[in-house]
Each structure stands twice: as C-alpha cells, then as structure tokens.
CSV table of C-alpha atoms in Angstrom, one decimal:
chain,number,residue,atom,x,y,z
U,1,UNK,CA,81.3,18.6,-14.2
U,2,UNK,CA,80.1,21.8,-15.9
U,3,UNK,CA,76.4,22.3,-16.1
U,4,UNK,CA,75.4,22.8,-19.7
U,5,UNK,CA,73.2,25.8,-20.2
U,6,UNK,CA,73.8,26.6,-23.9
U,7,UNK,CA,71.9,24.5,-26.4
U,8,UNK,CA,73.2,26.0,-29.6
U,9,UNK,CA,73.6,29.1,-31.7
U,10,UNK,CA,70.2,30.6,-32.5
U,11,UNK,CA,71.2,33.7,-34.5
U,12,UNK,CA,74.1,36.0,-35.5
U,13,UNK,CA,74.0,39.7,-36.4
U,14,UNK,CA,75.7,41.7,-39.1
U,15,UNK,CA,75.8,45.5,-39.7
U,16,UNK,CA,74.1,47.0,-42.8
U,17,UNK,CA,73.8,50.6,-43.8
U,18,UNK,CA,70.5,50.2,-45.8
U,19,UNK,CA,67.9,47.8,-44.4
U,20,UNK,CA,65.8,47.7,-47.5
U,21,UNK,CA,68.8,46.9,-49.7
U,22,UNK,CA,69.9,44.3,-47.2
U,23,UNK,CA,66.5,42.6,-47.2
U,24,UNK,CA,66.5,42.6,-51.0
U,25,UNK,CA,70.0,41.1,-51.2
U,26,UNK,CA,69.4,38.4,-48.7
U,27,UNK,CA,65.8,37.5,-49.5
U,28,UNK,CA,65.4,38.2,-53.2
U,29,UNK,CA,68.9,37.4,-54.3
U,30,UNK,CA,70.2,34.7,-51.8
U,31,UNK,CA,66.8,33.0,-51.1
U,32,UNK,CA,66.4,33.8,-47.3
U,33,UNK,CA,63.0,34.2,-45.8
U,34,UNK,CA,62.1,37.4,-44.1
U,35,UNK,CA,61.0,37.1,-40.5
U,36,UNK,CA,60.4,40.2,-38.4
U,37,UNK,CA,61.4,43.7,-39.5
U,38,UNK,CA,61.3,47.1,-37.9
U,39,UNK,CA,63.1,50.4,-38.4
U,40,UNK,CA,66.3,49.1,-36.8
U,41,UNK,CA,66.7,45.5,-37.8
U,42,UNK,CA,65.3,42.5,-39.7
U,43,UNK,CA,66.0,38.9,-39.4
U,44,UNK,CA,66.2,36.4,-42.2
U,45,UNK,CA,66.3,32.6,-42.2
U,46,UNK,CA,67.8,30.1,-44.6
U,47,UNK,CA,66.7,26.5,-44.8
U,48,UNK,CA,69.2,25.4,-42.2
U,49,UNK,CA,71.3,27.1,-39.5
U,50,UNK,CA,70.8,30.1,-37.2
U,51,UNK,CA,68.8,33.3,-38.1
U,52,UNK,CA,70.8,36.2,-39.6
U,53,UNK,CA,69.9,39.6,-38.1
U,54,UNK,CA,70.5,42.6,-40.3
U,55,UNK,CA,71.2,45.5,-38.0
U,56,UNK,CA,71.0,49.0,-39.5
U,57,UNK,CA,73.9,51.3,-38.6
U,58,UNK,CA,75.2,54.6,-39.7
U,59,UNK,CA,78.7,53.6,-38.6
U,60,UNK,CA,81.3,52.5,-41.1
U,61,UNK,CA,81.7,48.9,-39.8
U,62,UNK,CA,81.4,45.3,-41.0
U,63,UNK,CA,81.3,41.9,-39.4
U,64,UNK,CA,84.6,41.1,-41.1
U,65,UNK,CA,87.8,41.1,-39.0
U,66,UNK,CA,91.5,41.0,-39.8
U,67,UNK,CA,93.9,38.0,-39.5
U,68,UNK,CA,97.5,39.0,-40.2
U,69,UNK,CA,96.3,42.1,-42.1
U,70,UNK,CA,93.8,40.3,-44.3
U,71,UNK,CA,90.0,40.2,-44.2
U,72,UNK,CA,88.4,37.2,-42.5
U,73,UNK,CA,84.8,36.1,-42.5
U,74,UNK,CA,82.6,35.4,-39.4
U,75,UNK,CA,79.9,33.3,-41.1
U,76,UNK,CA,80.2,30.4,-43.5
U,77,UNK,CA,77.4,29.2,-45.8
U,78,UNK,CA,77.0,25.5,-46.9
U,79,UNK,CA,76.0,25.0,-50.5
U,80,UNK,CA,75.2,22.0,-52.8
U,81,UNK,CA,76.4,23.7,-56.0
U,82,UNK,CA,79.4,25.8,-55.3
U,83,UNK,CA,80.2,26.5,-59.0
U,84,UNK,CA,76.6,27.6,-59.7
U,85,UNK,CA,76.5,29.9,-56.6
U,86,UNK,CA,79.9,31.3,-57.5
U,87,UNK,CA,78.8,32.2,-61.0
U,88,UNK,CA,75.5,33.6,-59.7
U,89,UNK,CA,77.4,35.9,-57.3
U,90,UNK,CA,79.6,37.1,-60.2
U,91,UNK,CA,76.4,37.9,-62.2
U,92,UNK,CA,75.2,40.0,-59.2
U,93,UNK,CA,78.5,41.9,-59.2
U,94,UNK,CA,79.7,40.6,-55.9
U,95,UNK,CA,83.4,40.5,-55.1
U,96,UNK,CA,84.4,36.8,-54.8
U,97,UNK,CA,87.6,34.9,-54.4
U,98,UNK,CA,88.6,31.9,-56.5
U,99,UNK,CA,87.2,28.5,-55.6
U,100,UNK,CA,89.7,26.4,-53.7
U,101,UNK,CA,89.4,22.6,-53.7
U,102,UNK,CA,90.6,21.1,-50.4
U,103,UNK,CA,90.1,17.5,-51.5
U,104,UNK,CA,88.2,15.4,-48.9
U,105,UNK,CA,87.3,18.5,-46.9
U,106,UNK,CA,85.5,20.1,-49.8
U,107,UNK,CA,85.5,23.3,-51.9
U,108,UNK,CA,85.6,26.9,-50.6
U,109,UNK,CA,85.5,30.5,-51.7
U,110,UNK,CA,84.7,33.8,-50.0
U,111,UNK,CA,82.6,36.8,-51.1
U,112,UNK,CA,81.5,40.2,-49.8
U,113,UNK,CA,77.9,41.4,-49.5
U,114,UNK,CA,77.0,44.9,-50.6
U,115,UNK,CA,78.0,46.2,-47.2
U,116,UNK,CA,81.5,44.7,-47.2
U,117,UNK,CA,80.6,41.8,-44.8
U,118,UNK,CA,82.7,38.9,-45.8
U,119,UNK,CA,81.4,35.3,-45.9
U,120,UNK,CA,82.8,31.9,-46.6
U,121,UNK,CA,81.1,29.4,-48.8
U,122,UNK,CA,81.7,25.6,-48.4
U,123,UNK,CA,80.6,22.6,-50.4
U,124,UNK,CA,81.5,19.5,-48.5
U,125,UNK,CA,83.2,16.7,-50.4
U,126,UNK,CA,80.9,14.0,-51.6
C-alpha cells in the first residue's frame, strides 16, 4: 500500500508581465481577494479552490500549452451563471470562445486573461 502524503492542491501559479495589472484584473474584475504581494508575485483567492499565484516575469510565456497545435488551458473555473460571466468577459474585452452545452456534464467556454493565459469555465448541469 502506498503511503499518502499529498492532501490536495493548495495553489497554482501563472506568469504575468505586469503585477499591478494582474492584481487589478483578478481582484477588481474577477472578484478574487488579494493575499500577500511583493515585487515578484502576489496570490489571490476565490471563494473555493486553491490560491492562484501571479508570478511576474519578463519572459514571453504563458501557462497555456498546446494540444495538437491548439491552445489548451491549465486551470478551470466553476461558475453559477455561465452566460452572465461570458457576457461580462466580452464587456471587458477578453477573448472568449463560444459556450458549448455538453448536456448532463454542463456548459463550457474558454477565455484568455490579458497575459494570454487560457482558462476554462464550467457550469455544472443542474
């Protein structure tokens, strides 16, 4: 039997080129709460799930990776009002995909933050 050491995922990290802009986006636009911040990183928390660390970098990089030549997200957000959030992101000028209804799994779409990190959004079926 394998001894279990890991209890869960506590945080994840994404690269950002402008820490002030990232804090504004995640806290003032997406509703996260700011935790600790220094010159190199900040962490933000949503009401559920692990913390999200915003790591300042001068490199041209994102948390997004490729699957068969297409961008793929590393983080998924759960929402209660997918249509409302979708339209809100459009108002912010975010790049978003179309909402896909997967029936009893729920609805999904993806979007990019201002730093080209891609995220998935999921509203579970009721």
